[in-house]
Coordinates of C-alpha atoms in Angstrom, one line a residue:
M112 CA 94.2 -19.4 2.6
S113 CA 96.4 -17.4 0.2
D114 CA 95.1 -14.1 -1.3
C115 CA 96.4 -15.2 -4.7
P116 CA 95.7 -18.4 -6.6
I117 CA 98.6 -20.8 -6.1
W118 CA 99.5 -22.9 -9.1
E119 CA 100.6 -26.0 -7.1
Q120 CA 97.3 -26.0 -5.2
D121 CA 94.6 -24.1 -7.2
G122 CA 96.0 -25.1 -10.6
Q123 CA 96.3 -28.9 -10.1
D124 CA 93.1 -29.5 -12.2
W125 CA 93.3 -26.4 -14.3
P126 CA 91.8 -26.7 -17.8
N127 CA 94.5 -27.3 -20.5
R128 CA 97.1 -27.5 -17.7
D129 CA 99.6 -29.3 -20.0
S130 CA 99.7 -26.2 -22.2
S131 CA 100.6 -23.8 -19.3
R132 CA 103.9 -22.1 -18.9
F133 CA 105.2 -19.1 -16.9
I134 CA 107.2 -16.3 -18.3
E135 CA 108.7 -13.0 -17.1
A136 CA 107.8 -9.9 -19.2
G137 CA 107.7 -6.3 -18.3
G138 CA 108.5 -6.9 -14.6
L139 CA 105.6 -9.4 -14.2
E140 CA 105.4 -13.2 -14.1
W141 CA 102.7 -14.3 -16.5
H142 CA 100.7 -17.5 -16.8
V143 CA 100.3 -18.3 -20.5
Q144 CA 98.8 -21.3 -22.3
C145 CA 100.2 -22.2 -25.7
Q146 CA 98.7 -25.0 -27.7
G147 CA 98.5 -26.1 -31.4
S148 CA 100.3 -25.3 -34.6
G149 CA 99.6 -23.0 -37.5
P150 CA 99.1 -19.3 -37.7
V151 CA 99.3 -17.6 -34.3
L152 CA 96.0 -16.7 -32.6
L153 CA 96.1 -14.5 -29.5
L154 CA 93.2 -14.9 -27.0
L155 CA 92.5 -12.3 -24.3
H156 CA 89.9 -13.0 -21.7
G157 CA 87.7 -10.4 -20.0
T158 CA 87.7 -8.7 -16.6
G159 CA 87.4 -11.2 -13.7
A160 CA 88.0 -14.2 -15.9
S161 CA 91.2 -16.1 -16.8
T162 CA 92.4 -18.8 -19.2
H163 CA 89.8 -21.2 -17.7
S164 CA 87.2 -19.3 -19.8
W165 CA 88.8 -20.9 -22.9
R166 CA 88.6 -24.4 -21.5
G167 CA 86.4 -25.8 -24.3
L168 CA 87.4 -23.3 -27.1
L169 CA 91.2 -23.4 -26.9
P170 CA 91.6 -27.1 -27.9
L171 CA 89.2 -26.7 -30.8
L172 CA 91.1 -23.7 -32.1
A173 CA 94.5 -25.5 -31.5
E174 CA 93.5 -27.9 -34.3
R175 CA 94.1 -25.0 -36.8
F176 CA 96.1 -22.4 -34.9
S177 CA 99.1 -21.9 -32.6
V178 CA 97.0 -20.5 -29.8
V179 CA 98.5 -18.1 -27.2
A180 CA 96.2 -17.3 -24.2
P181 CA 97.6 -15.4 -21.2
D182 CA 96.0 -14.6 -17.9
L183 CA 95.8 -10.8 -17.7
P184 CA 97.8 -9.1 -14.9
G185 CA 96.4 -10.0 -11.4
H186 CA 94.0 -12.5 -12.9
G187 CA 94.2 -16.2 -12.5
F188 CA 97.9 -17.1 -12.1
S189 CA 99.5 -14.0 -13.5
Q190 CA 101.3 -11.6 -11.2
T191 CA 99.5 -8.6 -9.9
A192 CA 100.4 -5.2 -11.5
P193 CA 100.5 -1.8 -9.9
F194 CA 97.2 0.1 -10.1
H195 CA 98.5 2.5 -12.7
R196 CA 99.3 -0.4 -15.0
M197 CA 95.7 -1.6 -15.1
S198 CA 94.3 1.0 -17.5
L199 CA 93.3 0.2 -21.1
T200 CA 96.4 1.8 -22.6
A201 CA 98.8 0.3 -20.0
M202 CA 97.3 -3.2 -20.4
A203 CA 97.7 -2.9 -24.2
R204 CA 101.4 -2.0 -23.6
S205 CA 101.9 -4.9 -21.2
I206 CA 100.4 -7.4 -23.7
D207 CA 102.7 -6.0 -26.4
T208 CA 105.7 -6.6 -24.0
L209 CA 104.5 -10.1 -23.3
L210 CA 104.2 -10.9 -27.1
K211 CA 107.8 -9.7 -27.6
A212 CA 109.0 -11.9 -24.8
L213 CA 107.3 -14.9 -26.3
A214 CA 108.6 -13.9 -29.8
V215 CA 105.2 -14.3 -31.4
S216 CA 103.4 -12.1 -33.9
P217 CA 99.7 -13.0 -34.0
A218 CA 98.0 -13.3 -37.4
L219 CA 94.6 -13.3 -35.8
V220 CA 93.4 -11.9 -32.4
A221 CA 90.3 -12.6 -30.4
G222 CA 89.1 -11.0 -27.2
H223 CA 86.1 -11.5 -24.9
S224 CA 84.5 -8.4 -23.3
A225 CA 87.2 -6.1 -22.0
G226 CA 89.8 -8.3 -23.7
A227 CA 88.4 -7.1 -27.1
A228 CA 88.9 -3.5 -26.0
I229 CA 92.6 -4.2 -25.2
L230 CA 93.0 -5.7 -28.7
A231 CA 91.3 -2.8 -30.4
R232 CA 93.6 -0.4 -28.5
M233 CA 96.6 -2.4 -29.6
C234 CA 95.5 -2.4 -33.2
L235 CA 94.9 1.4 -33.1
D236 CA 98.3 2.0 -31.5
E237 CA 99.9 -0.2 -34.1
R238 CA 101.1 -2.7 -31.5
L239 CA 99.6 -5.5 -33.6
D240 CA 99.9 -6.5 -37.3
A241 CA 97.1 -9.0 -37.3
K242 CA 95.0 -9.7 -40.4
G243 CA 91.8 -9.9 -38.4
M244 CA 90.2 -9.3 -35.0
I245 CA 87.3 -11.1 -33.4
S246 CA 85.3 -9.4 -30.6
L247 CA 83.4 -11.9 -28.5
N248 CA 80.7 -9.9 -26.8
G249 CA 83.2 -7.1 -26.8
A250 CA 82.9 -4.1 -24.4
L251 CA 84.1 -1.4 -26.8
L252 CA 81.8 1.5 -26.0
A253 CA 81.8 3.9 -23.1
L254 CA 78.9 3.6 -20.5
R255 CA 76.2 6.2 -21.0
G256 CA 74.2 8.3 -18.6
L257 CA 74.1 7.6 -14.9
P258 CA 76.0 4.2 -15.1
G259 CA 78.8 6.1 -16.9
R260 CA 79.0 8.7 -14.1
V261 CA 78.8 6.2 -11.3
F262 CA 80.5 3.0 -12.4
S263 CA 84.1 4.1 -12.5
P264 CA 84.1 6.2 -9.3
V265 CA 82.5 3.4 -7.4
A266 CA 84.9 0.8 -8.7
R267 CA 87.8 3.1 -7.9
A268 CA 86.6 3.6 -4.3
L269 CA 86.3 -0.2 -3.9
S270 CA 89.7 -0.7 -5.5
L271 CA 91.4 1.8 -3.2
S272 CA 89.7 0.2 -0.2
G273 CA 92.0 -2.5 1.1
A274 CA 89.1 -4.3 2.8
A275 CA 86.7 -4.4 -0.2
P276 CA 88.4 -7.3 -2.2
R277 CA 88.6 -9.4 0.9
I278 CA 85.0 -8.8 1.8
L279 CA 83.8 -9.5 -1.8
S280 CA 85.9 -12.7 -1.9
L281 CA 84.4 -13.9 1.4
G282 CA 81.0 -13.4 -0.2
A283 CA 82.0 -15.7 -3.0
A284 CA 82.2 -18.6 -0.5
E285 CA 78.5 -18.7 -0.9
P286 CA 77.8 -20.7 -4.1
L287 CA 74.4 -19.0 -4.7
L288 CA 76.1 -15.6 -5.1
V289 CA 78.5 -16.7 -7.9
N290 CA 75.7 -18.6 -9.6
R291 CA 73.5 -15.5 -9.6
L292 CA 76.3 -13.3 -10.9
L293 CA 76.9 -15.7 -13.8
R294 CA 73.2 -16.1 -14.6
D295 CA 73.0 -12.3 -14.7
T296 CA 75.2 -12.4 -17.8
G297 CA 72.5 -14.1 -19.7
S298 CA 74.6 -17.3 -20.0
R299 CA 74.2 -20.8 -18.6
I300 CA 77.6 -22.4 -18.4
D301 CA 78.6 -25.9 -17.2
A302 CA 79.3 -26.9 -13.6
E303 CA 83.1 -26.9 -14.2
G304 CA 83.0 -23.3 -15.3
V305 CA 80.9 -22.2 -12.3
R306 CA 83.3 -24.1 -10.0
L307 CA 86.4 -22.3 -11.5
Y308 CA 84.8 -18.8 -11.4
R309 CA 84.0 -19.4 -7.8
R310 CA 87.5 -20.6 -7.0
L311 CA 89.0 -17.4 -8.4
A312 CA 86.3 -15.2 -6.8
R313 CA 87.4 -16.5 -3.4
K314 CA 90.9 -15.0 -4.0
P315 CA 91.1 -11.4 -2.8
A316 CA 94.0 -10.6 -5.2
H317 CA 92.0 -11.8 -8.2
V318 CA 89.0 -9.7 -7.1
A319 CA 91.3 -6.7 -6.6
A320 CA 92.7 -7.0 -10.1
A321 CA 89.2 -7.0 -11.6
L322 CA 88.3 -3.9 -9.5
D323 CA 91.6 -2.2 -10.6
M324 CA 90.7 -2.7 -14.2
M325 CA 87.1 -1.4 -13.8
A326 CA 88.4 1.7 -11.8
N327 CA 90.9 2.5 -14.6
W328 CA 88.7 1.7 -17.6
N329 CA 87.9 4.6 -19.9
L330 CA 86.5 3.7 -23.3
E331 CA 85.6 7.2 -24.6
R332 CA 88.9 7.7 -26.6
L333 CA 88.6 4.1 -28.0
E334 CA 85.0 4.7 -29.1
D335 CA 86.0 8.0 -30.8
Q336 CA 88.7 6.1 -32.8
L337 CA 86.7 3.1 -33.9
S338 CA 86.3 4.7 -37.3
E339 CA 90.1 4.5 -37.7
L340 CA 90.2 0.7 -36.9
S341 CA 91.4 -0.6 -40.3
V342 CA 91.7 -4.3 -39.4
P343 CA 88.8 -6.6 -40.5
L344 CA 86.6 -7.0 -37.4
L345 CA 84.2 -9.8 -36.6
L346 CA 81.7 -9.1 -33.8
I347 CA 80.3 -12.3 -32.4
V348 CA 77.4 -11.5 -30.1
G349 CA 75.3 -13.6 -27.8
A350 CA 71.7 -12.5 -28.4
R351 CA 70.9 -12.8 -24.7
D352 CA 73.9 -10.9 -23.4
R353 CA 72.8 -8.9 -20.3
S354 CA 76.3 -7.5 -19.6
V355 CA 77.0 -5.8 -23.0
P356 CA 73.7 -5.0 -24.8
P357 CA 73.7 -6.7 -28.2
A358 CA 72.6 -3.5 -29.8
Q359 CA 76.1 -2.1 -29.2
A360 CA 77.5 -4.5 -31.8
R361 CA 75.3 -2.9 -34.5
H362 CA 76.5 0.5 -33.4
I363 CA 80.2 -0.6 -33.5
G364 CA 79.5 -2.2 -36.9
A365 CA 78.4 1.2 -38.2
L366 CA 81.5 2.9 -36.8
A367 CA 84.3 0.5 -37.8
P368 CA 84.8 0.5 -41.5
R369 CA 85.5 -3.3 -42.0
A370 CA 83.2 -4.8 -39.4
E371 CA 80.6 -7.6 -39.6
V372 CA 78.2 -8.9 -36.9
I373 CA 77.2 -12.5 -36.2
S374 CA 74.5 -13.1 -33.6
M375 CA 74.3 -16.4 -31.7
P376 CA 70.7 -16.9 -30.6
G377 CA 69.9 -18.1 -27.1
L378 CA 73.4 -17.4 -25.7
G379 CA 74.6 -14.7 -23.3
H380 CA 77.7 -12.8 -22.4
L381 CA 79.7 -16.0 -22.0
A382 CA 78.6 -17.4 -25.4
H383 CA 82.1 -18.8 -26.1
E384 CA 81.9 -20.9 -23.0
E385 CA 78.3 -22.0 -23.7
A386 CA 78.9 -23.0 -27.4
P387 CA 82.7 -23.4 -27.9
R388 CA 82.3 -25.5 -31.1
E389 CA 80.0 -23.0 -32.8
T390 CA 82.3 -20.2 -31.8
A391 CA 85.4 -22.0 -33.1
A392 CA 83.6 -22.5 -36.4
H393 CA 82.8 -18.8 -36.7
I394 CA 86.4 -17.9 -36.0
A395 CA 87.8 -20.5 -38.5
D396 CA 85.4 -19.1 -41.2
F397 CA 86.5 -15.6 -40.5
A398 CA 90.2 -16.7 -40.6
R399 CA 89.6 -18.1 -44.1
R400 CA 88.0 -14.9 -45.3
V401 CA 90.9 -12.8 -44.1
K402 CA 93.4 -15.2 -45.6
V403 CA 94.9 -16.5 -42.3
L404 CA 93.7 -20.0 -43.1
R405 CA 93.5 -21.6 -46.5
G406 CA 90.4 -23.0 -48.2

């Protein structure tokens, strides 16, 4: 079995496959899904996910927007990037390079978990000229206390161990492990979603990319600069999120000058997968308020 997901094999039944394309940008080959017409909306998934996480949401958004959704480097079917290019700043630079290669300028951007942090970094670095940003259970604050002192060094040690990704991917062959990890997010997603997460988790290269991101991730500077985030910010929060505490959204809302918070009761960290129609409605309403959509 290949260490990397193979499009001709693992992508045969990929969600929204007809919208997929591959493009070279910044020395990497990217898997990108493009669908719909209207103002450009960029979607960025979180660590360890891929375009499959938009399987229900993307077609709904494509009714109003030209949606652009890439797999982050090393995730899904995008090419693996060197370790030093998996930091927050470097990922923001890579997405900027990809957008230039696609010749698109998003009017609206939305990111889940770590994807929201990448978008916030791009906005602060003036790599985006979007009229609004949506954070879907965004991971925008640095870890506090013991987790903050332990998480990154442990992730770095695992990332630098050539054996760790292979061992972890072998563990993913046990369905109960992946099911438990997904349940620990506070979400209950459909069987297709579980199947696709498990498919990716069984690929050492995908696991290694997630570890590389976590090992490189430093949110302290981003948190310090949230008061400078001038773009209108919508924080959509699953009230049962066990991965990013919902209370963080209120703190971010107090820091960012143009932020508002919407809570989705009964949903977890993967709220956009649990309730894509409700999520799409919140995004469309926000788009109208920031004048991306009419009416």
